[in-house]
Coordinates of C-alpha atoms in Angstrom, one line a residue:
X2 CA 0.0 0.0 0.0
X3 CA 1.4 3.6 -0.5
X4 CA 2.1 5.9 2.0
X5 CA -0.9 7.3 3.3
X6 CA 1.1 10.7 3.9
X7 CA 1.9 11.1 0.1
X8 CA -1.2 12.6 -2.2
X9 CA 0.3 11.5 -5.4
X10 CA -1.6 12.7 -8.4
X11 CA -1.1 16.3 -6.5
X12 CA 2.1 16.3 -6.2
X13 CA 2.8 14.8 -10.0
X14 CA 1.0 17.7 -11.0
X15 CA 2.7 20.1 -8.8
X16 CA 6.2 18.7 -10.2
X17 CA 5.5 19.3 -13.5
X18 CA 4.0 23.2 -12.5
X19 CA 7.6 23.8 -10.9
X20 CA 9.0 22.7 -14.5
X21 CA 7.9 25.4 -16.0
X22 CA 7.1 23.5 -19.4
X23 CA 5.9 24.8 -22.5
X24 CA 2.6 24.2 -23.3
X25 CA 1.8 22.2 -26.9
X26 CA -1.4 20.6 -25.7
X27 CA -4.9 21.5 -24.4
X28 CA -6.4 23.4 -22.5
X29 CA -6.4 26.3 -24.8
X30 CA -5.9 28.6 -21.8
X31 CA -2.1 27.6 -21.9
X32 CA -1.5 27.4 -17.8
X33 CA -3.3 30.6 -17.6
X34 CA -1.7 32.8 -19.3
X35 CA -4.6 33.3 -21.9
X36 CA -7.5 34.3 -18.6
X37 CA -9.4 37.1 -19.0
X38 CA -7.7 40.0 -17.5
X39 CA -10.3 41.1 -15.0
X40 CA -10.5 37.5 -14.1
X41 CA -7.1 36.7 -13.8
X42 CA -6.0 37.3 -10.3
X43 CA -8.6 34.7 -9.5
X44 CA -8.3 31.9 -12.6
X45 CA -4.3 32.2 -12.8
X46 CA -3.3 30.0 -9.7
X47 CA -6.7 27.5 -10.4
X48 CA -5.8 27.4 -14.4
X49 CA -2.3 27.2 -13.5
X50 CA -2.7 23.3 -12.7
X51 CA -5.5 22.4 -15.1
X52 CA -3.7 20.3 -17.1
X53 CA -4.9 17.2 -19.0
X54 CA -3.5 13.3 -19.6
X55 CA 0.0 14.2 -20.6
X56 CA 3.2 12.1 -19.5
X57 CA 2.9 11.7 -16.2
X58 CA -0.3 12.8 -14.9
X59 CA -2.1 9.8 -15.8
X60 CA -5.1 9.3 -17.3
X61 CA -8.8 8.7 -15.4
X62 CA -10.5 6.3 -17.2
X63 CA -7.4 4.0 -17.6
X64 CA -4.9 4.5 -14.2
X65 CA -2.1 3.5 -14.5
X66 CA -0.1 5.6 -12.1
X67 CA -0.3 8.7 -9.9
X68 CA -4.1 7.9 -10.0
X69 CA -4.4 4.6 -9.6
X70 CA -1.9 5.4 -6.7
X71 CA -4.3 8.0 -5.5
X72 CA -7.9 5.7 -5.7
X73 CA -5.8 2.9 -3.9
X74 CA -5.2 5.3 -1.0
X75 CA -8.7 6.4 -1.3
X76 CA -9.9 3.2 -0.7
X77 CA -8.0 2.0 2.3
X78 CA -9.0 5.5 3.9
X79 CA -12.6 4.7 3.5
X80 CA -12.7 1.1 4.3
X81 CA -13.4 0.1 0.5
X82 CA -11.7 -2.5 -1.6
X83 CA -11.4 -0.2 -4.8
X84 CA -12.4 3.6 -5.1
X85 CA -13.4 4.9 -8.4
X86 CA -12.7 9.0 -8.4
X87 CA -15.9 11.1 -9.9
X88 CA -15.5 14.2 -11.5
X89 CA -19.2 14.7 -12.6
X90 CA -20.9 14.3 -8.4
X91 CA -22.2 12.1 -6.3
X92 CA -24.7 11.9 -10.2
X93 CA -22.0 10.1 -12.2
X94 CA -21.7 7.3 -9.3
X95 CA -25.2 6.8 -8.6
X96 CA -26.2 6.6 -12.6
X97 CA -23.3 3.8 -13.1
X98 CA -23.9 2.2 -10.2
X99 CA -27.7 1.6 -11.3
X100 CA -27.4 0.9 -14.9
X101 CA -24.5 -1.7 -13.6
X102 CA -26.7 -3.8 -11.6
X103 CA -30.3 -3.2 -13.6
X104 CA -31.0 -3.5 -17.4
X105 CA -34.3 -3.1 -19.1
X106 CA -37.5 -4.6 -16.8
X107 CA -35.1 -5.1 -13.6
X108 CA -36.5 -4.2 -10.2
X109 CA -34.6 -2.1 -7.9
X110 CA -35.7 -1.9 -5.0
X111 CA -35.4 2.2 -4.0
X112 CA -35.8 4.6 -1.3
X113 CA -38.8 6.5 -2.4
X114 CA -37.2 10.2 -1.0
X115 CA -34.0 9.7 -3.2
X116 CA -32.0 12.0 -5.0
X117 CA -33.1 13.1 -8.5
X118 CA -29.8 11.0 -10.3
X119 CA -31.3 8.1 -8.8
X120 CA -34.7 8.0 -10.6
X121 CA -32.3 9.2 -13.8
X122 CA -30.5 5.9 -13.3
X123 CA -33.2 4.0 -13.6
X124 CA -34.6 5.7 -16.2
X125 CA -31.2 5.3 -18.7
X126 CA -31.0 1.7 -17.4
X127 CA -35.0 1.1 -18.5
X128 CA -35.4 -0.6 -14.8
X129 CA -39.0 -0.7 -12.5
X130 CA -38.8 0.8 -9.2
X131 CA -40.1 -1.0 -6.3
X132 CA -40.4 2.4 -3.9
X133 CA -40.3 2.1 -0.4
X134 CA -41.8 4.9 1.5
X135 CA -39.7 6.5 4.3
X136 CA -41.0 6.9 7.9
X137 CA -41.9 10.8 8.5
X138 CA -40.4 12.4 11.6
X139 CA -43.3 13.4 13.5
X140 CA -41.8 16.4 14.7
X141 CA -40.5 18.1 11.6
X142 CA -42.7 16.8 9.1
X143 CA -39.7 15.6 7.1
X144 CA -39.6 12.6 5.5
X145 CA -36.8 10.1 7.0
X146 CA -35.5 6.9 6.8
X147 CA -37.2 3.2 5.7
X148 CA -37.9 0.4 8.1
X149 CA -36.3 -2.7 7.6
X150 CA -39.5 -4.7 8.0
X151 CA -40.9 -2.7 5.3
X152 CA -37.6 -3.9 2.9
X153 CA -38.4 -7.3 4.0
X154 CA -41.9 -7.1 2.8
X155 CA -40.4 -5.6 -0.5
X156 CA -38.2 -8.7 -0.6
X157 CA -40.7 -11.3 0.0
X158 CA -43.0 -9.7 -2.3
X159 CA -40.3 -8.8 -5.3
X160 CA -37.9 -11.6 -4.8
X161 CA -36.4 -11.4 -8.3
X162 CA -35.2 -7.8 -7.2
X163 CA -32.1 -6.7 -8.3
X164 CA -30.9 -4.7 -5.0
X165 CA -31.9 -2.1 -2.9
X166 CA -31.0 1.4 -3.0
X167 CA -30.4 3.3 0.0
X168 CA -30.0 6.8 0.9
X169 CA -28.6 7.7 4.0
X170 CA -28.0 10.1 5.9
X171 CA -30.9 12.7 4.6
X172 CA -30.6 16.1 3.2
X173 CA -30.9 16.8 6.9
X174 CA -29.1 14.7 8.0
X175 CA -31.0 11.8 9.4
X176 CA -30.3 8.1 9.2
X177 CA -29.9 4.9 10.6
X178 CA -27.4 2.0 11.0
X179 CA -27.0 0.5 8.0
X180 CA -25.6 -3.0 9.3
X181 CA -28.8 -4.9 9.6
X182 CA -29.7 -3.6 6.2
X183 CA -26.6 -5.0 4.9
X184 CA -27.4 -8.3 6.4
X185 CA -30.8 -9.0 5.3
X186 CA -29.7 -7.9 1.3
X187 CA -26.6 -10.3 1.8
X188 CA -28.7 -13.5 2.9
X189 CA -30.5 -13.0 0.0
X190 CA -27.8 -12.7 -1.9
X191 CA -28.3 -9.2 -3.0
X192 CA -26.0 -6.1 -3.1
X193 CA -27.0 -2.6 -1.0
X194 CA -26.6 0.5 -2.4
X195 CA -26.0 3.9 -0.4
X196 CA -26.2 7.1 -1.4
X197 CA -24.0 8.6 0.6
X198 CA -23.7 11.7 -0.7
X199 CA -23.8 14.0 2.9
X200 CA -21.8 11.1 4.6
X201 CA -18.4 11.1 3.5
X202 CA -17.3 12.4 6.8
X203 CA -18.9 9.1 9.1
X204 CA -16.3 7.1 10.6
X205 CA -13.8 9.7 11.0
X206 CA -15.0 10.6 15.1
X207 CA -16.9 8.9 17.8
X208 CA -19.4 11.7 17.9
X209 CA -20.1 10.6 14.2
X210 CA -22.0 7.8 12.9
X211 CA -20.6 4.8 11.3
X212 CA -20.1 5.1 7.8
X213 CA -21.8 2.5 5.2
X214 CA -19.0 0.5 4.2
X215 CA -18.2 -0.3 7.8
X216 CA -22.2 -1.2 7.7
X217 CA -21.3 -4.0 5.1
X218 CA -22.5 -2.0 1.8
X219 CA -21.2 -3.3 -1.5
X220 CA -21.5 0.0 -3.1
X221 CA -21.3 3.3 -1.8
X222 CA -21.2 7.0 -3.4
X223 CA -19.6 10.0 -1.4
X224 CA -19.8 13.8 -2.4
X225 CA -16.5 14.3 -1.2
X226 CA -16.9 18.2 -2.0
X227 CA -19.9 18.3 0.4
X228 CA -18.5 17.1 3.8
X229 CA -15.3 17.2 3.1
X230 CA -12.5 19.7 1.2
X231 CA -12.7 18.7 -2.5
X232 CA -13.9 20.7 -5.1
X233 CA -17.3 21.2 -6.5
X234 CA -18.0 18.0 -8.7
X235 CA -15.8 15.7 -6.7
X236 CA -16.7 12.8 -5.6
X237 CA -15.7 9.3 -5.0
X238 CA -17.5 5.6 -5.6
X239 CA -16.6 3.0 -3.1
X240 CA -17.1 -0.7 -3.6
X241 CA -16.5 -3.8 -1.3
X242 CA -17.6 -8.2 -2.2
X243 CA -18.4 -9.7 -5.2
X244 CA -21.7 -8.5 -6.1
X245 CA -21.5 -5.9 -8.3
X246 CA -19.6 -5.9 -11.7
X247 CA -16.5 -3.8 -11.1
X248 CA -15.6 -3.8 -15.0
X249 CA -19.1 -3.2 -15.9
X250 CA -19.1 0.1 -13.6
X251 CA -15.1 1.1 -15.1
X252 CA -16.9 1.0 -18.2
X253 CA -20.0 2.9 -17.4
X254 CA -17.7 5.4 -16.0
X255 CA -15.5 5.7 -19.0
X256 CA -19.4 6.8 -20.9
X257 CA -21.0 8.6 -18.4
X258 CA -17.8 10.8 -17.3
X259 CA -16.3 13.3 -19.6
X260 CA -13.0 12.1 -21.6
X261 CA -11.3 15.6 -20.5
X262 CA -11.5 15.2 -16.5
X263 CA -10.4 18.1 -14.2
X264 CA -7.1 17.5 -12.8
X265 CA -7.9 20.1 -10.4
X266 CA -10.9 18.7 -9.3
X267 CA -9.1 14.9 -8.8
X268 CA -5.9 16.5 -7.3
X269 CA -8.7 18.3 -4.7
X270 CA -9.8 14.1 -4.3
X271 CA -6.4 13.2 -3.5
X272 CA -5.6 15.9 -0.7
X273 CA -9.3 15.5 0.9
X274 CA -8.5 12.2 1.2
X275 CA -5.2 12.4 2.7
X276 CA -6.0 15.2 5.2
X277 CA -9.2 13.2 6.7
X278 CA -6.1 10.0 6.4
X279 CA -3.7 11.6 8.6
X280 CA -5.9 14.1 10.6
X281 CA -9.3 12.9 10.2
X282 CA -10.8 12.5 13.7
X283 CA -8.8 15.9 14.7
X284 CA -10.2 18.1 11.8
X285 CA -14.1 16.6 12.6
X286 CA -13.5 17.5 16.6
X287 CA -12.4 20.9 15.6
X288 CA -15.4 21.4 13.4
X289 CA -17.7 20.3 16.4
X290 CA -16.4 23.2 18.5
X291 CA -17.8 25.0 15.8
X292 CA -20.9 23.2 15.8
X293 CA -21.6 23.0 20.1
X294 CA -20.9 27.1 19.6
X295 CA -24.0 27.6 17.3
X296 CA -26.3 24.9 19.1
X297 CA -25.3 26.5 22.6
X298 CA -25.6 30.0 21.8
X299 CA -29.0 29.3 19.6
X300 CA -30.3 27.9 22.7
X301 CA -30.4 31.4 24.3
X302 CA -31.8 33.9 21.4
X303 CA -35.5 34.3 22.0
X304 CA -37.6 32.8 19.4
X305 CA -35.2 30.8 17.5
X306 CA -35.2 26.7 18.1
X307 CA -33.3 24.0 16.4
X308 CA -34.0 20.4 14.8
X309 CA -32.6 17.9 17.4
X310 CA -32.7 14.0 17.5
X311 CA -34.4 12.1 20.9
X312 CA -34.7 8.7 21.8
X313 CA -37.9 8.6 21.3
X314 CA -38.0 9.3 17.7
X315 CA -38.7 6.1 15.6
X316 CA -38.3 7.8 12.3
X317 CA -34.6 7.9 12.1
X318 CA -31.9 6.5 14.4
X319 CA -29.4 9.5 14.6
X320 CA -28.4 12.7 13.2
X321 CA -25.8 14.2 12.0
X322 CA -24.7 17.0 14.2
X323 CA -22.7 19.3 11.3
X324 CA -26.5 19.6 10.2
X325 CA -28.4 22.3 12.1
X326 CA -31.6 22.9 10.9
X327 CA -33.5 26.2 12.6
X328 CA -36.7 28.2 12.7
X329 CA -38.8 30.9 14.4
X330 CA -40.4 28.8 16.8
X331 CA -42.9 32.4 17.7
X332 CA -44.1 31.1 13.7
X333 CA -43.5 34.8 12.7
X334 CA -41.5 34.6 10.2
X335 CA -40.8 31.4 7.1
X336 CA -38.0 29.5 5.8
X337 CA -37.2 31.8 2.9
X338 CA -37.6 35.2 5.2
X339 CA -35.1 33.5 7.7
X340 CA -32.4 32.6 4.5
X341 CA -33.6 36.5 3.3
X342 CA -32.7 38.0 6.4
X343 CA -29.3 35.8 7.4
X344 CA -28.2 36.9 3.8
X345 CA -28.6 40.3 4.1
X346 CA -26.1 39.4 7.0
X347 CA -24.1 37.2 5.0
X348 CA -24.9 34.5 5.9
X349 CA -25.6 32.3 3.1
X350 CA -27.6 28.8 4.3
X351 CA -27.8 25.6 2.2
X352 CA -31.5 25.7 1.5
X353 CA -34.9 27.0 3.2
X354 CA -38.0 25.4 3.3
X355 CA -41.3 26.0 4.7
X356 CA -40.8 27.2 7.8
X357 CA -37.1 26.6 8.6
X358 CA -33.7 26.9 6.7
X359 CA -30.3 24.1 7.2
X360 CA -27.3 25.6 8.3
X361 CA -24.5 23.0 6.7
X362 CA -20.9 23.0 8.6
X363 CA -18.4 20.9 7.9
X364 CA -14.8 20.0 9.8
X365 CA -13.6 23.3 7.9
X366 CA -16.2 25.2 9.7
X367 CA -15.0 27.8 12.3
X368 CA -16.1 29.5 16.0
X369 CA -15.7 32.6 13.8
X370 CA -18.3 31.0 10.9
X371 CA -20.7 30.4 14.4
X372 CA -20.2 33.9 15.7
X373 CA -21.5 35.2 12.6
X374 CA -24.8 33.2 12.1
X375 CA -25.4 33.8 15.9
X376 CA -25.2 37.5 15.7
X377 CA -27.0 37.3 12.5
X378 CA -30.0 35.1 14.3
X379 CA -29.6 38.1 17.6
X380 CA -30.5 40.5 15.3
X381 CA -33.3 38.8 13.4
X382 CA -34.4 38.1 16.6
X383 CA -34.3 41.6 18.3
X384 CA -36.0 43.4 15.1
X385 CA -38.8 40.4 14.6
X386 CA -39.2 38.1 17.2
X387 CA -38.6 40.0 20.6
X388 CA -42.1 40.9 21.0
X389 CA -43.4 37.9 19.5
X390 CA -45.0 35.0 22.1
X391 CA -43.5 31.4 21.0
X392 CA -45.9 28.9 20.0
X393 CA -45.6 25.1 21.4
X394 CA -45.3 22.1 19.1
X395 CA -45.0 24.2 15.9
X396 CA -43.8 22.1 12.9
X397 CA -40.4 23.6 11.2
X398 CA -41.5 21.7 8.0
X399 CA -44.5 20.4 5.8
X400 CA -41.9 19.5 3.1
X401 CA -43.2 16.8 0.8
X402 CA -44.1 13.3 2.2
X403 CA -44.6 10.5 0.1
X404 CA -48.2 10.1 0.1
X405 CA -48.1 6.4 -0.3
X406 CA -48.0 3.0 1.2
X407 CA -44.8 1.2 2.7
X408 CA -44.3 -0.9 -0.6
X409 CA -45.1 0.4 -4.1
X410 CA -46.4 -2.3 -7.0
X411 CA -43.4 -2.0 -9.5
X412 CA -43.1 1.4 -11.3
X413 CA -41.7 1.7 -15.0
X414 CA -39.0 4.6 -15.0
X415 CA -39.7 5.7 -18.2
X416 CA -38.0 8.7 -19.8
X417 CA -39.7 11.9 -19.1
X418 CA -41.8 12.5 -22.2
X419 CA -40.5 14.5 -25.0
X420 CA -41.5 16.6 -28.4
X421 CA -40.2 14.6 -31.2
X422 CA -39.4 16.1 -35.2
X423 CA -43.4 15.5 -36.1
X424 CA -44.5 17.3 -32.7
X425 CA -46.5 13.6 -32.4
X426 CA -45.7 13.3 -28.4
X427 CA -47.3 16.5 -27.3
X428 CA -50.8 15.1 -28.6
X429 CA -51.0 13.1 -25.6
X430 CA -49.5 16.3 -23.5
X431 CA -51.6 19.5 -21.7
X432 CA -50.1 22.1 -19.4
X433 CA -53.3 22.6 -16.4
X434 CA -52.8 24.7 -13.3
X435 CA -51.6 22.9 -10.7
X436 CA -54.9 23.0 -8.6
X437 CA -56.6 21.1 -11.5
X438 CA -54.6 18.2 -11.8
X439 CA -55.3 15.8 -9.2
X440 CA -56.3 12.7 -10.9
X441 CA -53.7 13.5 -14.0
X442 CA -50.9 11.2 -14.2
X443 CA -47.5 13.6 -14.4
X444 CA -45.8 14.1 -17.8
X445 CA -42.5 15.5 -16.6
X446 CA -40.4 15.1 -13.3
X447 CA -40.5 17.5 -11.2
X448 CA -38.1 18.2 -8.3
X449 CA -37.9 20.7 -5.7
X450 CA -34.5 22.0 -5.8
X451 CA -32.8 22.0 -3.3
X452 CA -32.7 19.2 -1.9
X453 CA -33.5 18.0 -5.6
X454 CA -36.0 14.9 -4.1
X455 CA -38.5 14.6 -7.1
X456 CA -42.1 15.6 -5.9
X457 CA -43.2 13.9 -9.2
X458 CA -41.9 11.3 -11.6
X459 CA -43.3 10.9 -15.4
X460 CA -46.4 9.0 -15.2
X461 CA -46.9 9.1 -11.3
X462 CA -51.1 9.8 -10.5
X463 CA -51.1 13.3 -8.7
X464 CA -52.2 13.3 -5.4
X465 CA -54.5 16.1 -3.8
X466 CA -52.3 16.5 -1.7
X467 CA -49.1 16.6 -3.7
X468 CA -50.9 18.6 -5.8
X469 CA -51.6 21.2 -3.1
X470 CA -48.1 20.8 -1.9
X471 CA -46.5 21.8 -5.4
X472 CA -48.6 24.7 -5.4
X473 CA -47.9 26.2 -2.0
X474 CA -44.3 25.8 -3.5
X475 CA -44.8 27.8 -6.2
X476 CA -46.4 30.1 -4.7
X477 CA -43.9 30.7 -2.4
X478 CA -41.1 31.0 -5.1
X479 CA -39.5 27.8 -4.9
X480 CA -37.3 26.8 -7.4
X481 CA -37.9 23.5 -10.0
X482 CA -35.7 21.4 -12.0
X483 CA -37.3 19.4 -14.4
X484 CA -40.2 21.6 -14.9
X485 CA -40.9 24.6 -16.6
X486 CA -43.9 25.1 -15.6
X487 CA -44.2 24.0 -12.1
X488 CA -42.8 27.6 -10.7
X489 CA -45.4 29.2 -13.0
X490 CA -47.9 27.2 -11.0
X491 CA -48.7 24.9 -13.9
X492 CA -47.8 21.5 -14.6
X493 CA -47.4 19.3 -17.9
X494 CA -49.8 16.3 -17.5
X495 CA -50.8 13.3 -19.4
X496 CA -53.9 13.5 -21.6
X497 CA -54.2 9.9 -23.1
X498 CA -54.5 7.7 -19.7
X499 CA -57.7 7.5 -18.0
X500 CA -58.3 9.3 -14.9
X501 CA -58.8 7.3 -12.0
X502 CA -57.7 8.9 -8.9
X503 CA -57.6 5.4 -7.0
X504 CA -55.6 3.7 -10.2
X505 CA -52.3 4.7 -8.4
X506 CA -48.9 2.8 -9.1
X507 CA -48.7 2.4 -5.5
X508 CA -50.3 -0.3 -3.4

């Protein structure tokens, strides 16, 4: 194994910087040199090491050297057996990962609050979703984690099931233990899948939960950029055992990637990993201080209360502590107002929802980062709140919950519907307000974004309730991929299936 104190595609590409050489290759930029002149002072150090597969350096989607050096050191810092890197997100991992293990007709079994590239992966790969709804936390209203007798019911049920798709933690982040999980997939001789994508710091401190991989997952995709110190766009896929097809995934890569990969963005993989290798549990216990700062202090400005996990909760097992999810519990002001009002202080959050907005920290986060929000929430709280009286038992959240039972019957993942050259397709296509189209079946996917959990997928019946959902977001400026016409308070529906409101795809 190499040393874990080296971070050798990094320091490849930093030798060949202190060379000086000429460039005769791409990028056209040549080191820099060629960056706009306002932009310069802040693209001339970046563009300075975005070089591409020369002598050397290696080359992504066939490593040989410094990066196959660097992925083997990736794995053995995150308990895998072989670590692919990802320069296109936590996306390009989950979409291989999928369309490895499903082909056309396949069930997956899938966690029905999953990330947008999951449903994407199923939809490339021409796989049936088996969804299994997740338990809402009855305190927040936000929709959690699944219960393991509801995956054995899926089992018994689907038996011919491919696998079963996981994400954990949450947007917020809540999970469980992923161990007996693990278990019940591997007696039946089936693989679990993670999303992982706001876990890639688990395992590193005792105050942390354990991380998939040491739960027994076979495959497991990390936003290394999220938790961590890597760049935007990087990200890592882990996989341990025998049951997924590791050329069949190099492969999917090799497509799904592009054939130009960022060297900065890989180098940024390769020192991520080695500073949670060397200094892991230190950096997380100095982004806790950080953390204990904001919960304390929070604790003691009138009106404001915080997310936290009890015992008693039976949704999710354990949360993550770098998430801190707040609101006015006086129910004066919403989500948005509260990001409105911290950004004016600057204070930028990670999203808002209803009535609250997630604070993300990370081990890089500082008491200074905490002084700041708290003396942004003080204020808030002196201008807004101070006369204000706080209600009891207010909800933070009514963000979308799956409206469904535990086990759905198998749902075709079809791709979202299209216009094609004769204009055919949108026949069978009508754009209705959203208040009119309980009882339609969807004709687009449409995803709240953040967290980018679809509300909708193509062909799903439409809910009253979802229905009224989507139009409270709209109304309150929420932003949609997917759709264009969600945030204009219509939605693209299905003309050609009958309506029939208890027809659902859902059991």
């Amino acid at each position: 194994m190499p040393n874990r104190e080296n971070a050798p595609l990094f320091e490849k590409m930093r030798e060949h910087y202190e060379r000086r050489p000429a460039s005769f290759h791409v990028p056209g930029h040549k080191s820099g040199r060629g960056a706009d002149r306002e932009a310069a002072p802040f693209f001339e150090p970046l563009m300075a090491l975005d070089y591409t597969e020369i002598s050397g350096l290696d080359d992504l989607h066939q490593p040989e050297e410094a990066i196959r050096e660097a992925q083997a050191l990736a794995a053995d810092c995150f308990g895998a057996e072989e670590t692919f890197f990802l320069v296109g997100g936590s996306t390009a991992g989950n979409l291989a990962m999928i369309m490895s293990l499903c082909g056309p007709g396949d069930i997956l079994l899938v966690q029905r609050n999953a990330h947008k590239s999951v449903l994407h992966g199923l939809m490339l790969a021409g796989a049936h979703a088996v969804f299994i709804s997740p338990q809402t936390d009855g305190e927040s209203g936000i929709p959690a984690s699944v219960r393991l007798s509801d995956v054995e019911d899926a089992l018994s049920r689907y038996p011919e099931a491919k696998g079963l798709l996981l994400t954990n933690p949450n947007y917020y982040g809540m999970g469980v233990t992923l161990r007996p999980y693990a278990d019940l997939m591997h007696r039946h001789g089936l693989p679990l899948l993670v999303d992982e994508a706001h876990g890639a710091h688990y395992g590193f401190h005792p105050a942390l939960p354990e991380s998939a991989l040491a739960c027994g997952a076979d495959a497991v995709v990390q936003s290394t950029h999220k938790m961590l110190t890597a760049m935007t766009m990087g990200a890592m896929l882990h996989l341990r055992h025998d049951r997924m097809d590791r050329e069949r995934i190099r492969m999917l890569l090799a497509m799904l990637q592009s054939s130009s990969p960022s060297y900065p963005i890989m180098a940024s993989l390769d020192l991520a990993r080695r500073q949670m290798h060397l200094h892991g549990e230190r950096l997380v216990a100095e982004g806790l201080k950080a953390v204990q700062r904001l919960r304390d202090g929070l604790e003691d400005i009138y009106g404001f209360r915080q997310l936290k996990h009890h015992s008693a909760q039976t949704a999710y097992e354990h949360m993550d502590p770098f998430k801190v999810t707040i609101y006015d519990g006086t129910g004066t002001l919403s989500g948005s107002e509260l990001q409105g009002f911290l950004e004016e202080a600057g204070c930028f959050v990670e999203l808002a929802a209803d009535k609250a907005v997630l604070l993300l920290l990370t081990p890089a986060s500082t008491i200074e980062d905490a002084e700041r929000a708290l003396g942004a929430c003080e204020a808030i709280s002196k201008e807004y709140l101070t006369n204000k009286q706080e209600l009891p038992g207010i909800s933070p959240n009514s963000m979308y919950k799956p409206l469904l039972n535990s086990v759905s019957k198998p749902v075709p993942m079809n791709i979202p519907v299209t216009r094609d050259m004769k204009n055919s397709v949108q026949d069978s296509v009508c754009v209705m307000p959203i208040e009119s189209s309980a009882g339609k079946r969807s004709a687009e996917m449409v995803i709240p974004y953040p967290p980018g959990i679809p509300l909708l997928y193509p062909g799903e019946l439409i809910q009253e309730d979802t229905a009224a959902e989507l139009k409270r977001l709209a109304e309150s400026g929420a932003r949609f991929h997917g759709s264009r016409e969600a945030a204009k308070g219509n939605l693209r529906v299905l003309t050609d299936i009958p309506e029939d409101t208890h027809n659902s795809n859902i059991e």
